[in-house]
Coordinates of C-alpha atoms and ligand atoms in Angstrom, one line a residue:
M1 CA -48.1 262.0 35.2
H2 CA -47.6 258.4 36.1
N3 CA -49.8 256.5 33.8
S4 CA -48.1 254.8 30.9
W5 CA -48.4 255.9 27.3
R6 CA -50.0 252.5 26.7
D7 CA -53.1 253.9 28.6
I8 CA -53.4 256.9 26.4
N9 CA -56.1 256.9 23.7
T10 CA -55.7 259.9 21.7
L11 CA -53.0 262.4 20.9
Y12 CA -54.1 265.8 19.7
H13 CA -51.6 267.5 17.4
I14 CA -51.4 271.2 17.7
Y15 CA -49.7 273.6 15.4
P16 CA -49.1 276.4 18.0
R17 CA -48.9 279.2 15.5
S18 CA -52.6 278.6 14.5
F19 CA -54.4 277.4 17.6
Q20 CA -55.0 280.5 19.8
D21 CA -53.6 284.0 20.0
T22 CA -53.8 285.7 23.3
N23 CA -51.7 288.8 22.9
D24 CA -53.1 290.2 19.7
D25 CA -50.2 289.7 17.3
G26 CA -52.2 287.4 15.0
I27 CA -50.0 284.4 15.9
G28 CA -51.1 281.5 18.2
D29 CA -49.1 281.1 21.4
L30 CA -48.5 278.8 24.5
P31 CA -50.9 280.8 26.8
G32 CA -53.5 280.4 24.0
I33 CA -53.2 276.5 24.2
T34 CA -53.4 276.6 28.0
S35 CA -56.7 278.7 27.6
R36 CA -58.1 275.9 25.4
L37 CA -57.3 272.9 27.5
D38 CA -60.9 272.5 28.6
Y39 CA -61.9 272.2 25.0
L40 CA -59.3 269.4 24.6
S41 CA -60.0 267.6 27.8
L42 CA -63.8 268.2 28.4
V43 CA -65.3 268.9 25.1
L44 CA -63.3 266.6 22.8
G45 CA -62.0 264.4 25.6
V46 CA -58.4 263.7 24.3
D47 CA -55.9 262.6 26.9
A48 CA -52.6 263.8 25.3
M49 CA -51.2 266.5 23.0
W50 CA -48.2 267.0 20.7
L51 CA -47.0 270.5 20.1
S52 CA -45.2 271.3 16.9
P53 CA -42.0 273.3 17.6
F54 CA -42.2 276.4 19.8
F55 CA -38.5 276.9 20.3
T56 CA -36.5 279.9 19.4
S57 CA -36.3 280.2 15.7
P58 CA -36.0 282.6 12.8
M59 CA -39.1 280.8 11.4
R60 CA -37.8 280.1 8.0
D61 CA -39.4 276.7 8.4
F62 CA -41.8 277.9 11.2
G63 CA -39.9 276.4 14.1
Y64 CA -38.5 273.3 12.4
D65 CA -35.3 275.5 12.2
V66 CA -34.4 275.6 15.8
A67 CA -32.0 278.3 16.9
N68 CA -32.1 277.3 20.6
Y69 CA -33.3 274.0 21.8
R70 CA -34.0 275.0 25.3
Q71 CA -35.8 278.4 24.8
V72 CA -39.2 279.3 23.9
D73 CA -39.6 281.7 20.9
S74 CA -41.0 285.1 21.8
D75 CA -43.7 284.5 19.2
Y76 CA -45.1 281.8 21.5
G77 CA -44.2 283.1 24.9
T78 CA -41.8 282.1 27.6
L79 CA -40.5 279.0 29.3
D80 CA -42.7 279.9 32.3
D81 CA -45.7 279.9 29.9
F82 CA -44.7 276.4 28.8
K83 CA -44.4 275.1 32.4
K84 CA -47.8 276.5 33.1
L85 CA -49.2 274.8 30.2
L86 CA -47.5 271.6 31.3
D87 CA -48.9 271.9 34.9
E88 CA -52.4 272.7 33.7
A89 CA -52.3 269.8 31.2
H90 CA -51.1 267.5 33.9
R91 CA -53.7 268.7 36.3
R92 CA -56.3 267.5 33.7
H93 CA -54.4 264.1 33.4
M94 CA -53.2 265.0 29.9
K95 CA -49.8 264.1 28.6
V96 CA -47.7 266.5 26.6
M97 CA -45.4 265.6 23.8
I98 CA -43.0 268.2 22.3
D99 CA -41.4 268.2 18.9
F100 CA -37.7 267.4 18.8
V101 CA -35.8 268.2 15.6
P102 CA -32.5 266.2 15.8
C103 CA -31.0 266.3 12.3
H104 CA -30.7 270.0 11.7
T105 CA -30.7 273.3 13.3
S106 CA -31.2 276.9 12.1
D107 CA -28.2 278.6 10.6
Q108 CA -28.9 281.1 13.5
H109 CA -28.0 278.4 16.1
A110 CA -24.9 279.3 18.1
W111 CA -23.3 276.0 17.2
F112 CA -23.7 276.9 13.5
K113 CA -22.3 280.3 13.9
E114 CA -19.3 278.9 15.6
S115 CA -19.1 276.1 13.2
R116 CA -19.0 278.3 10.1
S117 CA -16.5 280.8 11.7
S118 CA -13.3 278.7 11.1
R119 CA -12.1 275.4 9.9
D120 CA -10.6 274.6 13.3
N121 CA -13.5 275.7 15.5
P122 CA -14.3 273.0 18.1
K123 CA -17.8 273.1 16.7
R124 CA -16.8 272.7 13.1
D125 CA -17.6 269.1 13.0
Y126 CA -21.0 269.5 14.5
Y127 CA -22.1 269.9 10.9
T128 CA -20.9 268.4 7.6
W129 CA -18.3 270.6 5.7
R130 CA -16.5 269.5 2.5
D131 CA -14.3 271.1 0.0
P132 CA -15.8 271.8 -3.4
G133 CA -16.0 268.8 -5.9
P134 CA -13.3 268.6 -8.6
D135 CA -15.3 271.0 -10.9
G136 CA -15.5 273.5 -8.1
G137 CA -19.2 272.7 -7.5
A138 CA -21.0 270.7 -4.9
P139 CA -19.2 267.8 -3.3
N140 CA -21.7 265.2 -4.4
N141 CA -25.1 264.9 -6.2
W142 CA -27.2 264.9 -3.0
L143 CA -30.5 266.9 -3.3
S144 CA -32.3 268.8 -0.8
Q145 CA -36.0 268.0 0.0
S146 CA -36.7 271.7 -0.4
G147 CA -35.4 271.7 -3.9
G148 CA -32.0 272.0 -5.6
T149 CA -28.6 270.7 -4.3
S150 CA -28.2 270.1 -0.6
W151 CA -24.8 271.9 -0.4
T152 CA -24.3 275.7 0.1
F153 CA -20.9 277.2 -0.4
D154 CA -19.8 279.4 2.6
E155 CA -17.3 282.1 1.7
T156 CA -15.8 282.4 5.2
T157 CA -13.9 279.1 5.1
G158 CA -14.3 278.2 1.4
Q159 CA -16.2 274.9 2.0
Y160 CA -19.6 273.7 1.4
Y161 CA -22.0 272.7 4.2
L162 CA -24.8 270.1 4.0
H163 CA -28.4 270.7 4.4
S164 CA -31.1 268.1 3.6
F165 CA -33.7 270.8 3.7
L166 CA -33.4 274.6 3.4
S167 CA -29.9 276.2 3.3
A168 CA -31.1 277.8 6.5
Q169 CA -31.3 274.4 8.1
P170 CA -27.7 272.9 8.1
D171 CA -27.6 269.2 9.0
L172 CA -26.2 268.1 12.2
N173 CA -23.3 265.7 12.1
W174 CA -24.4 262.7 14.3
D175 CA -21.1 260.9 13.7
N176 CA -19.6 263.5 16.1
P177 CA -19.8 262.1 19.7
S178 CA -19.9 265.5 21.4
L179 CA -22.9 266.5 19.2
R180 CA -24.7 263.4 20.1
K181 CA -24.2 264.1 23.8
E182 CA -25.6 267.7 23.3
M183 CA -28.7 266.2 21.7
T184 CA -29.2 263.4 24.3
D185 CA -28.6 266.1 27.1
T186 CA -31.3 268.2 25.5
V187 CA -33.8 265.4 25.5
R188 CA -32.9 264.7 29.1
W189 CA -33.4 268.4 30.0
W190 CA -36.9 268.5 28.6
F191 CA -37.8 265.3 30.3
E192 CA -36.5 266.9 33.5
Q193 CA -38.9 269.8 33.0
G194 CA -41.6 267.2 33.1
V195 CA -42.3 266.7 29.3
D196 CA -43.9 263.3 28.7
G197 CA -42.6 262.5 25.3
M198 CA -41.2 263.7 22.0
R199 CA -42.3 263.4 18.4
V200 CA -39.0 263.2 16.6
D201 CA -38.8 265.1 13.3
A202 CA -37.4 263.8 9.9
I203 CA -35.2 261.0 11.3
W204 CA -34.1 259.5 8.0
G205 CA -31.0 261.6 7.6
I206 CA -29.6 260.9 11.1
S207 CA -27.0 258.7 9.6
K208 CA -25.4 259.1 6.1
D209 CA -23.0 257.3 4.0
P210 CA -19.6 257.9 5.7
N211 CA -18.0 258.4 2.3
L212 CA -20.7 260.7 1.1
A213 CA -21.0 258.7 -2.0
D214 CA -23.4 259.9 -4.7
D215 CA -27.0 258.7 -4.6
P216 CA -27.7 256.3 -7.4
Q217 CA -29.9 257.2 -10.3
N218 CA -33.5 255.9 -10.0
P219 CA -34.1 254.0 -13.2
E220 CA -37.9 254.3 -12.9
F221 CA -37.9 258.0 -12.8
H222 CA -39.1 259.8 -15.9
G223 CA -39.5 263.4 -14.6
E224 CA -38.4 266.2 -16.7
H225 CA -35.9 268.2 -14.7
P226 CA -32.5 266.6 -14.1
S227 CA -32.4 267.9 -10.4
E228 CA -35.8 266.6 -9.4
Y229 CA -35.8 264.8 -6.2
G230 CA -37.3 261.5 -7.5
H231 CA -34.4 261.2 -10.0
F232 CA -32.2 259.5 -7.4
I233 CA -32.6 256.7 -4.9
H234 CA -31.8 258.3 -1.5
N235 CA -29.9 255.6 0.1
K236 CA -26.6 257.4 0.5
C237 CA -27.9 260.7 1.9
K238 CA -30.2 258.9 4.2
Y239 CA -30.3 255.5 6.2
G240 CA -26.7 255.3 6.8
P241 CA -25.0 252.5 8.8
N242 CA -25.7 254.1 12.0
F243 CA -29.4 254.8 11.4
T244 CA -30.9 252.7 14.1
N245 CA -27.9 253.0 16.5
Y246 CA -28.3 256.8 16.7
L247 CA -32.1 256.5 17.1
K248 CA -31.6 254.0 19.8
E249 CA -29.0 256.3 21.6
L250 CA -31.6 259.1 21.4
S251 CA -34.5 257.1 22.7
D252 CA -32.6 255.2 25.3
V253 CA -32.8 258.5 27.3
C254 CA -36.5 257.7 27.9
H255 CA -35.4 254.8 30.1
E256 CA -33.8 257.2 32.5
F257 CA -37.3 258.5 33.4
E258 CA -40.7 256.9 33.9
N259 CA -43.3 256.6 31.2
R260 CA -41.5 258.6 28.5
Q261 CA -42.2 257.9 24.9
M262 CA -40.8 258.9 21.4
I263 CA -42.7 258.7 18.1
F264 CA -40.6 259.1 15.1
E265 CA -41.7 260.9 12.0
F266 CA -40.9 258.3 9.3
Y267 CA -42.2 257.8 5.8
P268 CA -40.8 254.6 4.5
D269 CA -39.5 254.8 1.0
D270 CA -40.5 252.2 -1.5
K271 CA -37.2 252.6 -3.4
I272 CA -35.4 251.4 -0.4
G273 CA -37.3 248.3 0.4
D274 CA -40.5 246.8 1.8
F275 CA -42.5 249.4 3.6
Y276 CA -43.2 247.3 6.7
D277 CA -39.7 246.0 7.1
Q278 CA -38.7 249.7 7.2
Y279 CA -41.4 250.4 9.9
H280 CA -40.3 247.2 11.7
Q281 CA -36.7 248.3 11.7
V282 CA -37.4 251.6 13.3
A283 CA -40.2 250.7 15.7
A284 CA -39.0 247.3 16.8
E285 CA -35.2 247.2 16.4
V286 CA -34.6 250.7 17.9
N287 CA -36.4 250.5 21.3
P288 CA -39.9 249.1 21.1
D289 CA -40.7 249.9 24.9
V290 CA -40.3 253.6 24.4
A291 CA -40.1 254.4 20.6
S292 CA -42.3 253.8 17.6
T293 CA -43.3 255.4 14.4
F294 CA -46.4 256.9 13.0
F295 CA -48.2 254.7 10.5
M296 CA -48.4 257.1 7.5
E297 CA -50.5 254.8 5.2
L298 CA -53.8 256.1 6.3
I299 CA -52.6 259.3 4.5
R300 CA -50.8 257.7 1.7
S301 CA -52.6 254.5 0.8
P302 CA -54.9 254.4 -2.3
W303 CA -58.7 254.2 -1.4
H304 CA -58.7 250.5 -1.4
A305 CA -60.1 248.2 1.3
D306 CA -57.7 245.4 0.8
M307 CA -54.5 247.3 0.3
L308 CA -55.2 249.3 3.5
G309 CA -56.3 246.3 5.3
N310 CA -53.0 244.5 4.5
G311 CA -50.9 247.5 5.5
L312 CA -52.8 247.8 8.8
D313 CA -52.3 244.1 9.4
R314 CA -48.6 244.2 8.6
Y315 CA -48.0 247.4 10.7
I316 CA -50.0 246.2 13.8
N317 CA -49.2 242.6 13.9
Y318 CA -45.6 242.8 12.6
A319 CA -43.9 246.1 12.3
A320 CA -45.1 247.8 15.5
K321 CA -45.8 244.5 17.2
D322 CA -43.9 245.3 20.4
A323 CA -44.0 249.0 20.0
L324 CA -46.8 251.5 20.4
P325 CA -48.9 251.7 17.2
V326 CA -49.6 255.3 16.2
F327 CA -52.1 256.3 13.6
C328 CA -52.9 259.7 12.0
L329 CA -55.0 260.9 9.2
G330 CA -53.0 264.1 8.5
N331 CA -50.4 266.6 9.9
H332 CA -49.0 270.0 9.3
D333 CA -47.3 268.7 6.1
Q334 CA -50.3 267.1 4.4
P335 CA -53.4 268.6 2.7
R336 CA -56.4 268.5 5.0
I337 CA -58.1 265.1 4.9
V338 CA -61.5 266.5 4.0
S339 CA -59.9 268.4 1.0
R340 CA -58.0 265.2 0.1
I341 CA -60.8 262.7 0.0
G342 CA -64.2 264.5 0.8
E343 CA -66.3 264.6 4.0
S344 CA -67.9 261.1 3.7
K345 CA -64.6 259.3 3.4
A346 CA -63.0 261.6 6.1
R347 CA -65.8 260.5 8.5
A348 CA -65.1 256.8 7.7
M349 CA -61.4 257.3 8.2
A350 CA -62.1 259.1 11.5
L351 CA -64.0 256.0 12.7
L352 CA -61.2 253.7 11.5
N353 CA -58.5 255.9 13.1
L354 CA -60.2 255.9 16.5
T355 CA -60.9 252.1 16.5
L356 CA -57.4 251.0 15.8
P357 CA -54.9 249.8 18.5
G358 CA -52.5 252.1 20.4
L359 CA -52.6 255.8 19.9
S360 CA -54.9 257.7 17.6
V361 CA -53.7 261.1 16.5
I362 CA -56.0 263.9 15.7
Y363 CA -54.6 266.9 13.8
Y364 CA -56.1 270.2 15.2
G365 CA -59.2 271.2 13.2
D366 CA -59.7 267.8 11.5
E367 CA -62.2 267.0 14.3
I368 CA -64.4 269.8 13.0
G369 CA -63.7 269.0 9.4
M370 CA -61.5 272.0 8.5
E371 CA -60.7 272.2 4.8
N372 CA -57.5 273.4 3.1
G373 CA -57.2 277.2 3.4
E374 CA -57.7 279.4 0.5
L375 CA -54.8 281.7 -0.1
T376 CA -53.7 284.2 -2.7
P377 CA -50.1 284.1 -3.7
S378 CA -49.2 287.1 -1.6
Q379 CA -50.6 285.4 1.5
V380 CA -48.3 282.4 1.2
R381 CA -45.9 282.3 4.2
D382 CA -44.2 278.9 3.9
T383 CA -41.1 279.1 1.7
F384 CA -40.0 275.6 2.5
S385 CA -40.1 274.5 -1.0
P386 CA -39.6 276.9 -4.0
L387 CA -41.8 274.7 -6.0
N388 CA -44.8 275.4 -3.9
T389 CA -47.6 277.6 -5.0
S390 CA -50.6 278.9 -3.2
D391 CA -52.4 275.7 -4.3
T392 CA -49.8 273.3 -2.9
T393 CA -48.2 275.3 0.0
R394 CA -48.3 273.6 3.4
D395 CA -50.0 276.8 4.6
L396 CA -53.2 275.2 3.4
E397 CA -53.3 272.9 6.3
R398 CA -52.0 275.4 8.8
T399 CA -54.8 278.1 8.8
P400 CA -56.1 279.3 12.1
M401 CA -58.4 277.0 14.2
Q402 CA -62.1 277.7 13.5
W403 CA -63.5 278.2 17.0
D404 CA -66.7 280.0 16.2
H405 CA -68.6 281.9 13.4
S406 CA -67.3 285.3 14.3
A407 CA -65.1 287.3 11.8
R408 CA -61.8 286.2 13.4
T409 CA -63.3 283.0 14.8
S410 CA -62.1 284.0 18.2
F411 CA -58.6 282.8 17.1
S412 CA -57.3 286.4 17.5
Q413 CA -58.4 290.0 17.8
V414 CA -56.3 291.1 14.9
T415 CA -55.7 289.9 11.4
P416 CA -54.1 286.4 11.7
W417 CA -50.8 285.3 10.2
L418 CA -52.7 283.2 7.8
P419 CA -56.2 283.9 6.6
I420 CA -59.2 282.2 8.2
H421 CA -61.1 279.9 5.9
K422 CA -64.4 281.6 4.7
N423 CA -66.3 278.4 5.6
H424 CA -65.7 279.1 9.3
R425 CA -69.3 280.5 9.5
T426 CA -70.5 276.8 9.4
I427 CA -67.4 274.8 10.1
N428 CA -66.4 275.7 13.6
A429 CA -66.4 274.1 17.0
M430 CA -69.1 276.2 18.6
T431 CA -71.8 275.6 15.8
E432 CA -70.8 272.0 15.5
L433 CA -71.1 271.3 19.2
S434 CA -74.9 271.8 19.1
D435 CA -75.4 269.8 16.0
S436 CA -75.5 266.0 16.6
S437 CA -74.7 265.2 13.0
S438 CA -71.6 267.4 12.8
M439 CA -68.0 266.1 12.5
L440 CA -67.2 267.3 15.9
S441 CA -70.1 265.3 17.3
L442 CA -68.8 262.2 15.5
Y443 CA -65.3 262.8 16.9
R444 CA -66.7 263.3 20.5
R445 CA -68.7 260.0 20.2
L446 CA -65.6 258.1 18.9
V447 CA -63.2 259.6 21.6
R448 CA -65.7 258.6 24.2
L449 CA -66.2 255.1 23.0
R450 CA -62.4 254.6 22.8
K451 CA -62.1 255.5 26.4
Q452 CA -65.1 253.5 27.4
Y453 CA -63.9 250.2 25.6
P454 CA -60.3 249.4 26.3
V455 CA -60.6 246.7 23.7
L456 CA -60.2 249.4 21.1
R457 CA -56.8 250.5 22.5
I458 CA -55.3 247.2 23.6
G459 CA -57.4 244.4 22.0
S460 CA -55.9 242.1 19.4
F461 CA -56.4 243.0 15.7
T462 CA -57.6 240.3 13.2
R463 CA -58.8 241.1 9.7
L464 CA -62.0 239.5 8.5
F465 CA -63.8 238.9 5.3
V466 CA -67.5 239.9 5.7
G467 CA -68.7 239.0 2.3
S468 CA -67.6 242.1 0.2
G469 CA -64.2 242.9 -1.2
Y470 CA -65.2 246.6 -0.8
V471 CA -65.4 246.3 2.9
L472 CA -62.4 246.5 5.3
A473 CA -63.3 244.6 8.3
F474 CA -61.5 243.6 11.5
K475 CA -62.2 242.1 14.9
R476 CA -60.8 243.6 18.0
E477 CA -60.7 241.2 21.0
L478 CA -59.8 241.5 24.6
D479 CA -60.7 238.9 27.2
D480 CA -64.4 238.2 26.7
Q481 CA -65.0 241.5 24.8
R482 CA -65.3 241.5 21.0
V483 CA -65.9 244.4 18.7
Y484 CA -66.1 244.6 14.9
V485 CA -65.1 247.5 12.7
V486 CA -66.4 247.6 9.1
V487 CA -65.6 250.3 6.5
N488 CA -67.4 250.3 3.2
F489 CA -64.9 251.7 0.6
A490 CA -67.7 251.6 -2.1
D491 CA -70.1 254.3 -3.0
Q492 CA -72.8 251.6 -3.2
P493 CA -74.5 249.9 -0.2
Q494 CA -72.9 246.6 0.8
D495 CA -74.7 243.7 2.5
I496 CA -72.3 242.2 5.0
Q497 CA -72.2 239.2 7.2
L498 CA -70.6 239.6 10.8
P499 CA -69.3 236.5 12.5
E500 CA -71.9 236.8 15.2
I501 CA -74.9 238.7 16.2
C502 CA -73.9 242.1 17.4
S503 CA -75.2 245.5 18.5
Y504 CA -74.3 248.6 16.7
L505 CA -72.3 251.2 18.6
V506 CA -71.6 254.1 16.2
S507 CA -71.6 254.9 12.4
S508 CA -69.5 257.4 10.6
Q509 CA -72.6 258.8 8.7
T510 CA -74.3 262.1 9.2
A511 CA -77.8 260.9 10.0
P512 CA -77.0 258.9 13.2
R513 CA -78.1 255.4 12.5
E514 CA -81.2 254.1 14.3
R515 CA -80.0 251.9 17.1
E516 CA -80.9 248.7 15.6
S517 CA -81.8 245.5 17.3
R518 CA -79.0 242.9 17.5
E519 CA -78.2 241.5 14.1
A520 CA -75.4 239.8 12.1
K521 CA -76.2 240.8 8.6
P522 CA -76.4 244.6 8.5
T523 CA -76.3 246.6 5.2
L524 CA -73.7 249.3 5.1
R525 CA -74.5 252.5 3.4
P526 CA -72.2 253.9 0.7
L527 CA -68.8 255.0 2.4
E528 CA -70.1 254.2 5.8
A529 CA -67.9 252.9 8.6
A530 CA -69.4 251.4 11.7
L531 CA -68.5 249.9 14.9
Y532 CA -70.4 246.8 16.4
I533 CA -70.1 245.0 19.7
A534 CA -70.8 241.3 20.3
Ligands
GLC601 C1 -40.5 267.4 9.0 C2 -41.6 268.4 9.5 C3 -41.6 269.4 8.4 C4 -40.4 270.1 8.3 C5 -39.3 269.1 8.0 C6 -37.9 269.7 8.3 O1 -40.9 266.7 7.9 O2 -42.8 267.8 9.8 O3 -42.7 270.4 8.7 O4 -40.3 271.2 7.4 O5 -39.3 268.0 8.9 O6 -37.6 269.9 9.6
CA602 CA1 -49.8 285.7 20.0

């Protein structure tokens, strides 16, 4: 694959466990993804994919607990299966990004087994070990994002080890130079296999306070339980002095190859400072040619035209200015967008996502409007947070892809690992393909337009006021091409004034809008987003 990531329009995010099963175990696998490449490249028209982890793992966090970075878990197939997927994707001119988890391994990783075996094992320092605190308890007050303390006592050597997530996910110690070399070697190895890029998981803890000082109390927190995560400001257990240095070391490996890219998973924290300074620090200071961050505010922002518009402007024209901007509406950790905000708004956001500069990410199933799964307590599989229930578990956004209206929706021949949503009889790729007003048809139109008009990918981004505070509007411009994107955040029609007479290209709404004559003063329907060309 010799084209640059800057030529790529859309990145399709696959959760391998839920995409397509081919060997009748109810679990999606790599050959399954290969078998669906025509859907991705021909039906939907995307030009890159990101695969959530498929490496050897005891699956305590469904692959985000890696036991071997260079092997494929038998749930998903073999390394040969992966190479075949890569070849087949490249043959279709699609890039493949894998998921790299740099800050922790599984407790079943050979390094951790060695590390925990004795205090003087050469791998001891690959992880963070400490004596008990003065009271015999945890060495400091750091909390795990999965709940409770982030320290677990290990009998064998009488010390605690650190884990920012589950105790089955011990944190790697990036201050150890040999560990850093192992990690950069792993990245290099995957690039040598032909992988085009990496989504880099949970980067905030890559560097920690060298003295392991307590996290300060958060004065604004009024939660009830003293160990709740928000009780503290997490500026000691995260964002240490080498935060950007280590990320740079990691992403510098991209420079040894052609056209490789890293996208960091990063949720800036408003307790730490300005959101956009934090995005800027990671995207621009680390290595803007080859590394950038996802913009998470399309997921997190309140439904407010001006707030979102400001955020977009600051991210695009400041934070990610020299880096590749990356936008997404959801992922495997967030409730499905249609369930979060409803179908009309989800359609408007789809249009927005696919008309922003850089790379637009589509989480599998969002293109057909999949909703949060419906699970009984006994069907919950994700044990990442003990606080999760069948209403809040991340399983909700990980249910099997809805390919068609058949009982198992052609995902599998057997009962799948998570239940298929009962709405699959109407919400599925096959049915939606023949319905011009479906979510899938909207996505196909948008993906096609994004390819057809490079101004959408690489044109400048300028916010506009078009006469209503409820309307988020911006101009995209490249050479003599100008397009306008308008999103009506109100559930009332809005009369707007475009800067010049335009033709309408696409609307987010179900009933495809009549192709109007050229005009400068359209009326937007409630919650409608539209794209115009000058
Ligand atoms: C990231 C992943 C999430 C995982 C966590 C720990 O946030 O997206 O799924 O549980 O890191 O690896
Ligand atoms: Ca399978």
